[in-house]
XYZ file of C-alpha atoms in Angstrom:
764
model
C -37.297 8.052 1.386
C -35.405 9.667 -1.488
C -36.849 9.242 -4.955
C -40.266 7.956 -3.932
C -42.063 11.242 -4.461
C -40.990 11.319 -8.089
C -42.940 8.164 -9.013
C -46.564 8.080 -10.091
C -48.998 8.272 -7.199
C -50.941 5.296 -8.591
C -48.246 2.928 -7.281
C -49.687 1.358 -4.146
C -48.880 -1.305 -1.615
C -51.032 -3.781 -3.509
C -49.309 -3.141 -6.857
C -45.953 -3.752 -5.180
C -47.193 -6.927 -3.519
C -46.604 -5.504 -0.031
C -48.642 -6.222 3.099
C -51.521 -3.809 3.600
C -51.368 -1.098 6.232
C -53.602 -2.963 8.682
C -51.198 -5.903 8.678
C -48.178 -3.959 10.027
C -47.431 -1.009 12.322
C -47.707 2.251 10.457
C -44.018 3.130 10.680
C -42.871 -0.223 9.300
C -45.439 -0.155 6.507
C -44.343 3.330 5.492
C -40.724 2.205 5.472
C -41.541 -0.819 3.321
C -43.466 1.303 0.859
C -40.808 4.001 0.604
C -38.016 1.444 0.204
C -39.826 -0.433 -2.522
C -40.614 2.761 -4.381
C -36.943 3.667 -4.454
C -35.968 0.158 -5.487
C -38.444 0.275 -8.353
C -37.087 3.606 -9.515
C -33.554 2.290 -9.322
C -34.453 -0.827 -11.270
C -35.589 1.284 -14.196
C -31.920 1.998 -15.050
C -29.834 -1.175 -14.903
C -27.119 -0.551 -17.481
C -23.516 -1.135 -16.427
C -21.970 -1.533 -12.965
C -23.233 1.902 -11.854
C -26.956 2.569 -11.502
C -28.349 6.030 -10.803
C -32.074 6.761 -10.711
C -34.182 9.360 -8.922
C -31.583 10.207 -6.321
C -30.433 6.646 -5.636
C -27.021 5.276 -6.596
C -25.675 1.728 -6.703
C -22.224 0.457 -7.663
C -22.060 -3.290 -8.315
C -19.020 -5.549 -8.520
C -18.897 -9.300 -8.955
C -19.476 -9.815 -5.220
C -20.062 -6.344 -3.796
C -22.671 -3.610 -3.811
C -22.225 -0.031 -2.649
C -25.529 1.834 -2.331
C -26.452 5.355 -1.192
C -29.107 7.991 -1.862
C -29.805 11.698 -1.633
C -31.776 12.741 1.409
C -34.668 14.912 0.194
C -34.708 17.053 3.347
C -31.025 17.879 3.805
C -29.642 17.164 0.331
C -27.091 15.007 2.124
C -25.778 11.691 0.802
C -26.948 8.794 2.960
C -25.323 5.365 2.828
C -27.607 2.366 2.426
C -25.214 -0.566 2.019
C -21.589 -1.522 1.547
C -21.095 -5.271 1.476
C -22.218 -8.363 -0.390
C -24.210 -8.113 -3.610
C -27.637 -6.516 -3.169
C -29.993 -5.725 -6.042
C -32.141 -3.434 -3.938
C -32.133 -1.542 -0.670
C -33.118 -3.451 2.417
C -36.003 -2.615 4.736
C -35.251 0.464 6.788
C -37.356 2.213 9.415
C -37.716 5.954 9.824
C -35.833 7.316 12.818
C -38.988 8.900 14.219
C -38.668 11.148 17.250
C -35.031 11.599 18.279
C -34.735 12.813 21.860
C -31.473 13.878 23.431
C -28.546 15.840 22.058
C -27.969 13.633 19.041
C -30.401 14.703 16.339
C -31.218 12.968 13.044
C -28.073 14.102 11.212
C -25.944 12.620 13.994
C -27.677 9.248 13.735
C -27.773 8.527 10.012
C -25.025 6.973 7.893
C -23.438 9.769 5.873
C -21.166 9.637 2.817
C -19.525 13.036 3.299
C -19.974 14.275 6.881
C -19.125 17.941 7.376
C -18.802 20.178 10.453
C -21.217 22.282 12.388
C -24.751 20.996 11.723
C -25.282 18.554 14.554
C -23.212 15.528 13.543
C -20.805 15.287 16.466
C -18.886 12.349 14.993
C -15.565 12.477 13.136
C -15.974 14.674 10.021
C -14.681 13.892 6.559
C -14.178 17.571 5.700
C -13.388 20.677 7.700
C -12.940 24.034 5.995
C -11.959 27.262 7.717
C -13.650 30.165 5.989
C -12.364 33.720 5.679
C -14.506 34.839 8.624
C -12.939 32.149 10.819
C -15.763 29.624 11.246
C -15.618 26.011 10.083
C -19.290 25.288 9.382
C -20.153 23.689 6.014
C -23.419 22.628 4.399
C -22.733 20.472 1.348
C -25.816 19.415 -0.598
C -26.294 17.285 -3.672
C -26.209 19.327 -6.890
C -25.849 16.831 -9.769
C -23.939 13.742 -10.894
C -22.335 12.174 -13.939
C -21.373 8.627 -14.912
C -18.562 7.680 -17.249
C -16.854 4.561 -18.534
C -13.266 4.260 -17.351
C -11.927 6.700 -14.796
C -10.132 10.040 -14.897
C -6.563 10.332 -13.689
C -5.595 12.461 -10.703
C -3.181 15.128 -11.974
C -0.039 15.152 -9.842
C -1.122 12.183 -7.710
C -0.647 8.424 -8.105
C -3.890 6.681 -8.984
C -5.503 3.500 -10.170
C -6.143 3.152 -13.890
C -7.992 0.929 -16.329
C -9.754 0.649 -19.643
C -13.461 1.334 -20.071
C -14.106 -2.387 -19.712
C -12.232 -2.500 -16.383
C -13.707 0.397 -14.435
C -16.610 2.857 -14.348
C -16.874 6.129 -12.466
C -19.625 8.073 -10.734
C -18.938 11.700 -9.816
C -21.386 13.330 -7.408
C -21.270 17.123 -7.401
C -22.068 18.765 -4.063
C -22.228 22.466 -3.246
C -22.352 24.684 -0.182
C -24.599 27.611 -1.141
C -23.532 29.628 1.896
C -19.781 29.562 1.207
C -19.768 28.849 -2.545
C -17.491 25.853 -2.035
C -17.974 22.810 -4.276
C -17.090 19.192 -3.472
C -16.920 16.536 -6.184
C -16.996 12.988 -4.818
C -15.532 10.475 -7.266
C -16.475 6.789 -6.974
C -14.774 4.365 -9.382
C -15.654 0.690 -9.316
C -13.470 -2.169 -10.565
C -16.119 -4.944 -10.676
C -13.710 -7.875 -11.031
C -11.914 -6.893 -7.818
C -14.929 -5.767 -5.753
C -13.006 -2.522 -5.321
C -14.382 1.010 -5.040
C -11.929 3.893 -5.349
C -12.895 7.210 -3.755
C -11.358 10.670 -3.901
C -12.651 14.186 -3.286
C -12.049 17.436 -5.149
C -12.731 20.754 -3.383
C -13.136 23.932 -5.457
C -13.407 27.447 -4.063
C -16.071 29.188 -6.146
C -16.294 32.092 -3.731
C -14.498 35.421 -3.567
C -12.348 34.876 -0.466
C -9.530 32.503 0.429
C -10.463 29.432 2.445
C -8.314 26.872 4.273
C -8.854 23.109 4.094
C -8.018 21.821 7.538
C -9.181 18.252 7.103
C -10.204 16.189 4.071
C -10.678 12.430 4.242
C -10.417 10.544 0.984
C -13.076 8.157 2.247
C -15.576 8.156 5.065
C -17.772 5.112 5.567
C -20.486 4.387 8.129
C -21.229 0.718 8.836
C -24.293 -0.236 10.908
C -22.871 -3.376 12.501
C -22.638 -3.358 16.290
C -19.597 -5.598 16.693
C -16.569 -5.013 14.493
C -12.837 -5.360 14.891
C -10.051 -3.458 13.187
C -6.841 -4.695 11.611
C -3.821 -2.478 11.134
C -0.099 -2.738 10.400
C 2.221 -1.071 12.889
C 5.889 -1.218 13.887
C 9.132 0.701 13.671
C 12.479 0.429 11.937
C 13.480 -3.229 11.738
C 10.038 -4.523 12.766
C 7.641 -3.178 10.188
C 4.066 -4.282 9.411
C 3.244 -6.127 12.593
C -0.378 -7.198 12.290
C -2.621 -5.866 15.090
C -6.268 -6.873 15.569
C -8.419 -5.191 18.188
C -12.042 -4.712 19.115
C -13.675 -1.427 18.120
C -15.124 0.096 21.246
C -17.218 3.194 21.861
C -15.390 6.424 21.137
C -12.570 7.090 18.718
C -9.572 4.885 18.079
C -7.097 5.237 15.263
C -3.536 5.606 14.095
C -1.521 7.984 11.966
C 1.813 9.120 10.633
C 3.189 12.574 11.357
C 6.626 11.850 9.910
C 5.936 13.511 6.560
C 5.935 10.040 4.990
C 3.762 6.966 5.376
C 6.435 5.647 7.795
C 7.427 2.437 9.584
C 5.212 3.325 12.536
C 1.854 2.736 10.861
C 0.880 1.792 7.331
C -1.865 3.713 5.450
C -4.176 0.699 5.527
C -7.183 -0.292 7.631
C -9.389 -3.351 7.628
C -12.685 -3.816 9.446
C -13.782 -7.385 10.147
C -16.458 -9.229 12.068
C -15.370 -11.045 15.252
C -15.638 -14.458 13.534
C -13.758 -13.469 10.374
C -10.538 -15.379 9.728
C -8.240 -15.905 6.757
C -10.676 -18.025 4.745
C -14.138 -17.152 6.037
C -16.193 -14.126 7.029
C -16.623 -10.521 5.983
C -13.726 -8.094 5.649
C -13.600 -4.492 4.462
C -10.261 -2.987 3.439
C -9.258 0.663 3.006
C -5.887 1.484 1.433
C -4.737 5.071 0.881
C -2.721 5.716 -2.292
C -0.454 8.273 -0.666
C 3.143 8.478 0.584
C 2.832 11.352 3.060
C 1.485 11.849 6.570
C -1.934 10.243 6.949
C -4.592 9.670 9.584
C -7.097 6.879 10.226
C -9.984 7.365 12.631
C -12.483 4.687 13.634
C -15.385 5.808 15.809
C -18.178 3.770 17.310
C -20.956 6.215 18.064
C -23.561 6.250 20.804
C -25.960 4.934 18.153
C -23.756 1.858 17.450
C -22.765 3.050 13.991
C -19.069 2.560 13.166
C -17.504 5.365 11.132
C -14.079 4.957 9.551
C -12.188 7.782 7.841
C -8.836 7.636 6.091
C -6.953 10.445 4.402
C -4.181 12.988 4.695
C -3.182 13.916 8.231
C -4.779 17.270 9.247
C -1.581 17.914 11.209
C 0.173 18.315 7.844
C -2.522 19.984 5.759
C -3.820 23.555 6.396
C -4.149 24.035 2.643
C -5.157 27.504 1.453
C -7.454 27.743 -1.583
C -7.756 31.071 -3.338
C -10.890 31.871 -5.396
C -11.078 29.561 -8.405
C -8.513 27.053 -7.084
C -9.104 23.352 -6.495
C -7.593 20.696 -4.238
C -7.811 16.936 -4.807
C -7.418 14.303 -2.115
C -5.461 11.089 -2.722
C -7.438 8.025 -3.719
C -8.601 5.447 -1.212
C -9.163 1.906 -2.491
C -11.893 0.123 -0.537
C -12.409 -3.607 -1.012
C -15.071 -5.961 0.329
C -14.566 -9.685 0.799
C -16.998 -12.349 1.968
C -14.223 -14.938 1.836
C -12.204 -13.759 4.791
C -9.131 -11.625 5.257
C -7.275 -13.653 2.648
C -9.962 -12.909 0.075
C -9.547 -9.204 0.771
C -5.768 -9.480 0.380
C -5.985 -11.301 -2.937
C -8.304 -8.643 -4.364
C -5.811 -5.944 -3.395
C -2.912 -7.932 -4.851
C -4.613 -8.422 -8.222
C -5.858 -4.837 -8.419
C -2.487 -3.325 -7.496
C -0.550 -5.501 -9.939
C -2.890 -4.762 -12.840
C -4.326 -1.311 -12.162
C -1.961 0.605 -9.832
C 1.629 -0.299 -10.727
C 2.300 1.413 -14.035
C 5.817 0.024 -14.472
C 6.419 -2.452 -17.304
C 8.020 -4.666 -14.644
C 4.847 -5.005 -12.547
C 3.990 -8.386 -14.081
C 7.481 -9.393 -15.183
C 9.958 -11.776 -13.595
C 12.712 -10.131 -11.540
C 16.376 -11.135 -11.831
C 18.024 -12.763 -8.789
C 20.455 -10.166 -7.471
C 23.274 -9.473 -5.070
C 23.125 -6.209 -3.143
C 26.413 -4.968 -1.725
C 25.256 -3.308 1.498
C 25.595 -6.044 4.122
C 28.570 -7.479 2.254
C 30.732 -4.382 1.796
C 29.000 -1.534 3.643
C 31.107 1.569 2.812
C 34.083 -0.423 1.518
C 33.089 0.454 -2.042
C 35.642 0.819 -4.817
C 36.275 -0.342 -8.350
C 38.097 -3.490 -7.234
C 35.701 -4.652 -4.508
C 32.568 -4.075 -6.577
C 33.920 -5.878 -9.636
C 35.100 -8.745 -7.449
C 31.664 -9.396 -5.884
C 30.032 -8.964 -9.305
C 32.202 -11.795 -10.658
C 31.476 -13.967 -7.658
C 27.752 -13.227 -7.846
C 27.720 -14.237 -11.511
C 29.503 -17.504 -10.663
C 26.691 -18.271 -8.198
C 23.986 -17.493 -10.764
C 22.934 -13.988 -9.713
C 22.010 -11.807 -12.693
C 22.125 -8.325 -11.180
C 24.744 -6.580 -9.053
C 23.453 -3.626 -7.028
C 26.119 -1.228 -5.764
C 24.778 0.286 -2.564
C 25.872 3.293 -0.485
C 29.466 4.568 -0.505
C 30.277 5.243 -4.178
C 30.023 9.069 -4.437
C 31.468 12.362 -3.172
C 34.888 13.896 -3.839
C 35.489 16.858 -1.540
C 33.432 14.945 1.020
C 33.997 11.280 0.099
C 31.221 8.968 1.247
C 33.307 6.813 3.580
C 30.603 6.803 6.260
C 27.095 8.216 6.697
C 28.218 11.642 7.972
C 29.336 13.164 4.684
C 28.917 13.337 0.928
C 25.166 12.810 0.677
C 23.882 14.998 -2.154
C 27.125 15.043 -4.130
C 26.098 12.549 -6.812
C 29.432 12.177 -8.583
C 31.425 8.950 -8.442
C 34.416 9.266 -6.136
C 37.494 9.651 -8.339
C 39.828 7.790 -5.977
C 37.490 4.821 -5.645
C 36.737 4.752 -9.366
C 39.842 6.081 -11.151
C 38.504 4.886 -14.518
C 35.065 6.347 -13.936
C 31.735 4.752 -13.144
C 30.752 4.062 -16.812
C 33.903 1.966 -17.212
C 33.029 -0.169 -14.172
C 29.470 -0.632 -15.415
C 30.724 -1.661 -18.848
C 33.072 -4.232 -17.335
C 30.444 -5.710 -15.024
C 27.758 -5.936 -17.712
C 30.242 -7.868 -19.862
C 30.410 -10.685 -17.276
C 28.502 -13.821 -18.333
C 26.307 -15.388 -15.642
C 27.162 -19.015 -14.892
C 24.953 -21.654 -16.554
C 23.283 -18.926 -18.579
C 23.666 -16.952 -21.767
C 22.759 -13.766 -19.878
C 25.209 -11.033 -19.006
C 25.326 -9.433 -15.585
C 23.198 -6.334 -15.058
C 24.150 -3.327 -12.958
C 22.124 -1.436 -10.356
C 22.956 1.552 -8.182
C 21.853 3.121 -4.885
C 20.724 6.739 -4.470
C 19.233 8.724 -1.620
C 18.116 11.713 -3.686
C 15.907 13.504 -1.154
C 18.599 13.937 1.498
C 21.813 15.861 2.113
C 24.636 15.816 4.648
C 25.677 19.213 6.032
C 29.198 18.064 5.167
C 28.698 18.139 1.396
C 29.244 20.463 -1.522
C 25.495 20.590 -2.095
C 24.696 21.899 1.370
C 27.554 24.370 1.351
C 26.248 25.798 -1.923
C 22.508 25.618 -1.171
C 21.759 25.650 2.589
C 18.377 27.180 1.739
C 17.340 23.987 -0.099
C 16.679 21.977 3.080
C 13.501 21.918 5.143
C 13.788 24.549 7.857
C 11.688 26.949 9.895
C 13.214 30.440 10.002
C 16.151 30.494 12.444
C 15.220 27.400 14.441
C 18.002 24.790 14.669
C 18.064 22.307 11.813
C 17.755 18.892 13.418
C 19.884 16.176 11.846
C 19.050 12.485 11.906
C 21.666 10.006 10.734
C 23.810 13.130 10.212
C 21.559 14.324 7.397
C 18.889 16.885 6.541
C 15.892 16.683 4.226
C 15.922 18.550 0.934
C 12.759 20.555 0.341
C 11.472 18.605 -2.642
C 8.582 21.063 -2.951
C 11.057 23.551 -4.499
C 11.252 23.392 -8.318
C 15.016 23.903 -8.236
C 15.421 20.865 -5.947
C 13.220 18.792 -8.247
C 15.366 19.777 -11.228
C 18.551 18.943 -9.306
C 17.335 15.446 -8.395
C 16.082 14.688 -11.892
C 19.336 15.818 -13.474
C 21.538 14.022 -10.905
C 19.945 10.648 -11.601
C 19.431 11.214 -15.319
C 23.117 11.998 -15.810
C 24.087 8.557 -14.530
C 21.244 6.665 -16.211
C 22.073 8.253 -19.553
C 25.816 7.773 -19.148
C 25.996 4.082 -18.292
C 24.090 0.840 -18.787
C 22.302 0.977 -15.447
C 19.151 -1.140 -15.341
C 18.174 -0.904 -11.647
C 17.899 1.930 -9.118
C 17.484 1.468 -5.372
C 15.915 4.730 -4.137
C 16.483 5.143 -0.397
C 15.185 7.607 2.205
C 16.584 7.445 5.720
C 14.813 9.935 7.960
C 11.513 11.727 8.544
C 10.701 15.414 8.149
C 11.295 17.744 11.085
C 11.290 21.530 10.824
C 8.823 22.744 8.201
C 7.943 26.325 7.357
C 4.219 25.494 7.147
C 2.050 22.396 7.785
C 1.253 22.223 4.053
C 4.970 21.870 3.218
C 4.687 18.122 3.727
C 2.028 17.689 1.015
C 3.819 20.084 -1.340
C 6.930 17.955 -0.826
C 5.041 14.756 -1.693
C 3.587 16.363 -4.819
C 7.119 17.378 -5.820
C 8.361 13.846 -5.188
C 5.632 12.387 -7.391
C 6.565 14.863 -10.124
C 10.191 13.690 -9.984
C 9.237 10.028 -10.038
C 6.821 10.534 -12.917
C 9.557 12.295 -14.896
C 12.232 9.653 -14.290
C 10.068 6.579 -14.791
C 8.713 8.068 -18.026
C 12.165 8.881 -19.432
C 13.692 5.584 -18.258
C 10.975 2.942 -18.627
C 13.555 0.163 -18.937
C 15.044 0.863 -15.498
C 13.633 -1.186 -12.632
C 13.178 1.159 -9.659
C 12.976 -0.151 -6.084
C 11.684 2.032 -3.269
C 13.356 1.953 0.120
C 13.062 4.057 3.262
C 15.342 2.497 5.863
C 13.540 -0.630 4.764
C 9.740 -0.424 4.852
C 9.382 3.203 5.941
C 7.606 4.134 2.717
C 6.025 0.868 1.598
C 2.748 2.320 0.380
C 0.505 2.289 -2.722
C 1.626 5.774 -3.762
C 5.207 4.605 -4.200
C 4.109 1.395 -5.906
C 2.377 3.413 -8.618
C 5.846 4.473 -9.813
C 8.164 1.795 -8.363
C 6.868 -1.798 -8.667
C 8.782 -3.075 -5.647
C 10.114 -1.981 -2.266
C 12.780 -3.149 0.162
C 10.522 -4.691 2.802
C 12.734 -4.159 5.840
C 16.350 -3.536 6.813
C 15.836 -6.472 9.151
C 17.078 -9.439 7.119
C 16.878 -11.951 9.962
C 14.812 -14.782 8.469
C 12.772 -15.421 11.618
C 11.815 -11.768 11.927
C 11.113 -11.587 8.200
C 8.416 -14.281 8.388
C 6.173 -12.005 10.455
C 7.154 -8.886 8.481
C 6.389 -10.485 5.118
C 3.136 -12.079 6.304
C 2.033 -8.701 7.673
C 3.005 -6.788 4.545
C 1.033 -9.262 2.429
C -2.173 -8.219 4.180
C -2.514 -5.573 1.468
C 0.620 -5.645 -0.729
C 1.408 -8.378 -3.286
C 4.448 -10.619 -2.918
C 5.625 -9.233 -6.268
C 6.313 -5.896 -4.558
C 8.496 -7.309 -1.753
C 12.278 -7.304 -1.786
C 13.639 -10.251 0.241
C 17.291 -11.328 0.440
C 19.418 -14.038 2.007
C 21.912 -12.372 4.351
C 24.969 -13.559 6.254
C 24.755 -15.152 9.706
C 24.969 -14.422 12.559
C 22.534 -11.712 11.485
C 23.896 -8.199 11.990
C 20.737 -7.045 13.808
C 19.630 -10.021 15.911
C 22.904 -11.981 16.168
C 20.857 -15.071 15.303
C 22.139 -17.969 13.214
C 19.758 -19.847 10.951
C 20.418 -22.370 8.226
C 20.857 -21.343 4.618
C 17.811 -23.459 3.748
C 15.591 -21.592 6.215
C 16.866 -18.193 5.072
C 16.265 -19.174 1.450
C 12.749 -20.469 2.049
C 11.805 -17.180 3.716
C 13.418 -14.936 1.101
C 11.958 -16.887 -1.825
C 8.523 -15.519 -0.866
C 9.629 -12.106 -2.170
C 9.076 -11.058 -5.757
C 12.536 -9.465 -5.792
C 14.805 -12.211 -4.449
C 18.531 -12.065 -3.936
C 21.613 -12.111 -1.736
C 22.648 -9.461 0.808
C 26.210 -10.553 1.613
C 29.770 -10.910 0.437
C 30.227 -14.317 -1.230
C 33.700 -14.555 0.357
C 32.062 -14.717 3.801
C 30.188 -17.933 2.961
C 31.710 -21.318 3.739
C 32.228 -23.897 1.009
C 29.029 -25.799 1.748
C 26.910 -22.648 1.476
C 28.629 -21.553 -1.706
C 27.872 -24.968 -3.178
C 24.167 -24.670 -2.283
C 23.552 -21.141 -3.534
C 23.522 -21.835 -7.306
C 20.703 -24.352 -6.840
C 18.773 -21.849 -4.721
C 19.163 -19.116 -7.328
C 18.066 -21.506 -10.066
C 15.016 -22.426 -7.963
C 14.196 -18.742 -7.532
C 13.901 -18.309 -11.294
C 11.568 -21.297 -11.505
C 9.350 -19.920 -8.722
C 9.494 -16.224 -9.560
C 6.763 -16.166 -12.248
C 4.378 -17.828 -9.771
C 5.329 -15.417 -6.971
C 4.908 -12.399 -9.257
C 1.458 -13.227 -10.652
C 0.021 -15.894 -8.353
C -2.599 -15.820 -5.605
C -1.400 -15.904 -1.989
C -3.188 -17.914 0.696
C -1.924 -17.415 4.240
C -2.739 -20.723 5.949
C -1.420 -20.236 9.488
C -0.187 -17.002 11.045
C 3.208 -16.408 12.714
C 1.367 -14.498 15.471
C -0.834 -17.485 16.310
C 1.227 -20.610 15.736
C 4.705 -22.078 15.882
C 4.185 -23.299 12.320
C 3.348 -20.347 10.053
C 2.570 -21.324 6.490
C 1.367 -19.919 3.195
C 0.896 -21.073 -0.356
C 0.911 -19.390 -3.736
C -1.255 -20.681 -6.596
C -0.096 -19.773 -10.107
C -2.280 -17.567 -12.253
C -3.435 -20.539 -14.328
C -3.910 -22.743 -11.262
C -1.492 -25.400 -12.482
C 1.329 -24.859 -9.989
C 1.329 -24.399 -6.234
C 4.144 -23.442 -3.841
C 3.756 -24.299 -0.155
C 5.952 -22.480 2.391
C 5.915 -24.021 5.890
C 8.108 -23.053 8.841
C 8.869 -24.164 12.380
C 10.125 -21.394 14.660
C 10.726 -23.121 18.018
C 11.627 -26.752 18.732
C 8.546 -28.867 19.386
C 9.821 -32.135 20.914
C 7.628 -35.117 21.716
C 4.594 -33.702 19.947
C 2.490 -34.649 16.934
C 3.662 -33.163 13.660
C 1.315 -30.519 12.243
C -1.000 -30.919 9.285
C -1.162 -28.109 6.733
C -4.543 -27.940 5.020
C -4.134 -26.219 1.672
C -6.483 -23.722 0.031
C -7.320 -22.347 -3.393
C -7.048 -25.694 -5.206
C -9.342 -27.379 -7.694
C -11.235 -29.929 -5.579
C -11.642 -32.425 -8.394
C -8.113 -32.176 -9.806
C -5.099 -34.205 -8.724
C -1.785 -32.644 -7.747
C 1.662 -34.226 -7.871
C 3.671 -33.341 -4.762
C 7.377 -32.637 -5.334
C 7.541 -35.139 -8.230
C 6.199 -37.795 -5.850
C 2.699 -38.982 -4.951
C -0.516 -37.398 -6.222
C -3.527 -36.387 -4.160
C -6.805 -34.723 -5.013
C -7.428 -31.092 -4.312
C -10.234 -32.070 -1.951
C -7.883 -34.294 0.051
C -5.187 -31.629 0.211
C -7.654 -28.996 1.402
C -9.628 -31.124 3.860
C -6.954 -33.450 5.240
C -3.809 -31.636 4.207
C -0.128 -32.541 4.281
C 1.577 -33.588 7.506
C 5.163 -32.369 7.764
C 7.966 -33.094 10.214
C 10.569 -30.547 11.318
C 14.050 -30.749 12.764
C 14.530 -28.383 15.695
C 14.259 -24.628 15.631
C 14.193 -22.588 12.431
C 13.368 -25.434 10.080
C 11.280 -25.179 6.931
C 9.773 -26.869 3.907
C 9.203 -25.565 0.407
C 6.948 -27.937 -1.527
C 5.957 -27.604 -5.177
C 2.710 -29.148 -6.389
C 1.824 -29.636 -10.057
C -1.751 -29.993 -11.232
C -2.088 -33.172 -13.308
């Protein structure tokens, strides 16, 4: 085993308190001796969360260990353990004779599997060399350890102080092609999170092409595992799917150019008995907003390999001599407290060490968004009118959605004007700054606050019927003379072009500098089609990140919300710049329960936009009570209304101020608290969840009934995350101990379909 030959030969089985050779079979004794030698070498350096000694590496969090070593024969990196805390390597047995077509390299657990040397499983890297072959032979060269972690130039990334995170960089080199690979491992001990990325550098004399590069590849030795993923489409995002991992390859991907509604760049592996509160769960979240691919392969040797990274379909990246390419980061998390434990670690890490916005941990104002209320009926009069009415109800932010721009091609519907970011002169005869000034002078009812103003943009798109397209038809994605396919009557601007980046930055900056705008809803309503080269997609995403970095740096006091026809780009890459996203265009409260529960598998409630909309719902034609709609929407960190106040009846209008006041009471808990999903909407008629405040003193219970359940016992909801010995007052009524609430629970009654409870508990 690696490292053992570097210790003094006087170390023996007796000195290590091992059984003697005549007590065990020779192969097992040799394995015990070699393992203990490496453990002893590793124990000689125990400073900090990262330990490196004699070719062995260990990264330790509060409840996780990640261990691997350098194979002395191949120079390969071999995984030893990724799971619960382990101070040393376990007992392993040498493979011995390996008959058949699968040789040793195809049987071991590898950290960075390459192509062409006998490992027939899914590779983490595939490079096409100038001669045309794709064989690589990466071997360990050296390593370095540092406090903190380096940033990823041009890419979103996790961050932290030296006390938060430590980093190990393992340098590997292919002597035959002169290609270097630097594997970066950063550990956030408090979150049991390990962040991995890869940098490839061409040190040779000829151009190479990266055809595939996974941000993370992990081999787990457990025979029976299941995978969790989030899939869907427009209007039904983040449906939670759990399935058994069988022999062969199974996976999912996005080829849309973006992370997409279809699949989310997140994977979890769990044991068959793992549930929300108990069992082991591994999570893998890619900090990237472009096309991605996840592959999970159970090999003939019962090893499960999972890879996650950019989609090879949209890569083909050429590297000239001396150039480097860096993969996005993948955040891997281990939990021994179930799927919920994994989720909470992601939520805390993302809030504190991914979202760089000043608003990441701040309360969000209750808002009214104009889209479902006015659609394209936008003008100075209608917008000011709903701003006044919103303020009377207690909303503190008015967001003017689509329909406000374009002169030669006025934005009266979605077929024209997109790209012409000038306020329509007929709709706003006094100019947009005048409207903003008037709205921000409105005082919110029962408050000393003035109304704030937000605005909608779709900066990456253009209608053919626009001044922008007529002037710059070469700015859109296209492939030579092939037809340019429109979706929603629009084309995609090639954000990889510097001139397009400058145009977008200037278009938004002009408005943000010229008026008191405190909120931007950034939309994106179609995927990429014709591209001149597969790498165009990644160049586009890099250009997008450059734009977002520029704008969020210049306008740190503007709250940006991401949107892509709802949740089409709800990913960690976007959250690095924008601390929240519009979760789905589907505002039906019943549908939103499943969407929000699914999204919370990896993303914090603070990042979710959730609004009360009018009924019957425009998408499902379903009618639900205002109470039910409110109790669903209040789970979102960005809460508000998606309607025209004039469309509400008197009873609803009378209820809304109390709901908005409640939202401000709950919002600090939703933003910074810990989420516990108690019962799932995919498994029960009574989905439920609770949020425990950061200090543990306040608890919010959300409980729903979807279908009528006549002549049946009312359900009990057993809580979680409480202090067993403390007592909690329930809705200003009786008090019960934490132990009672978690082991017996609260029994609730419901009235027909689409009923709900929102209960607040205070620790005494």
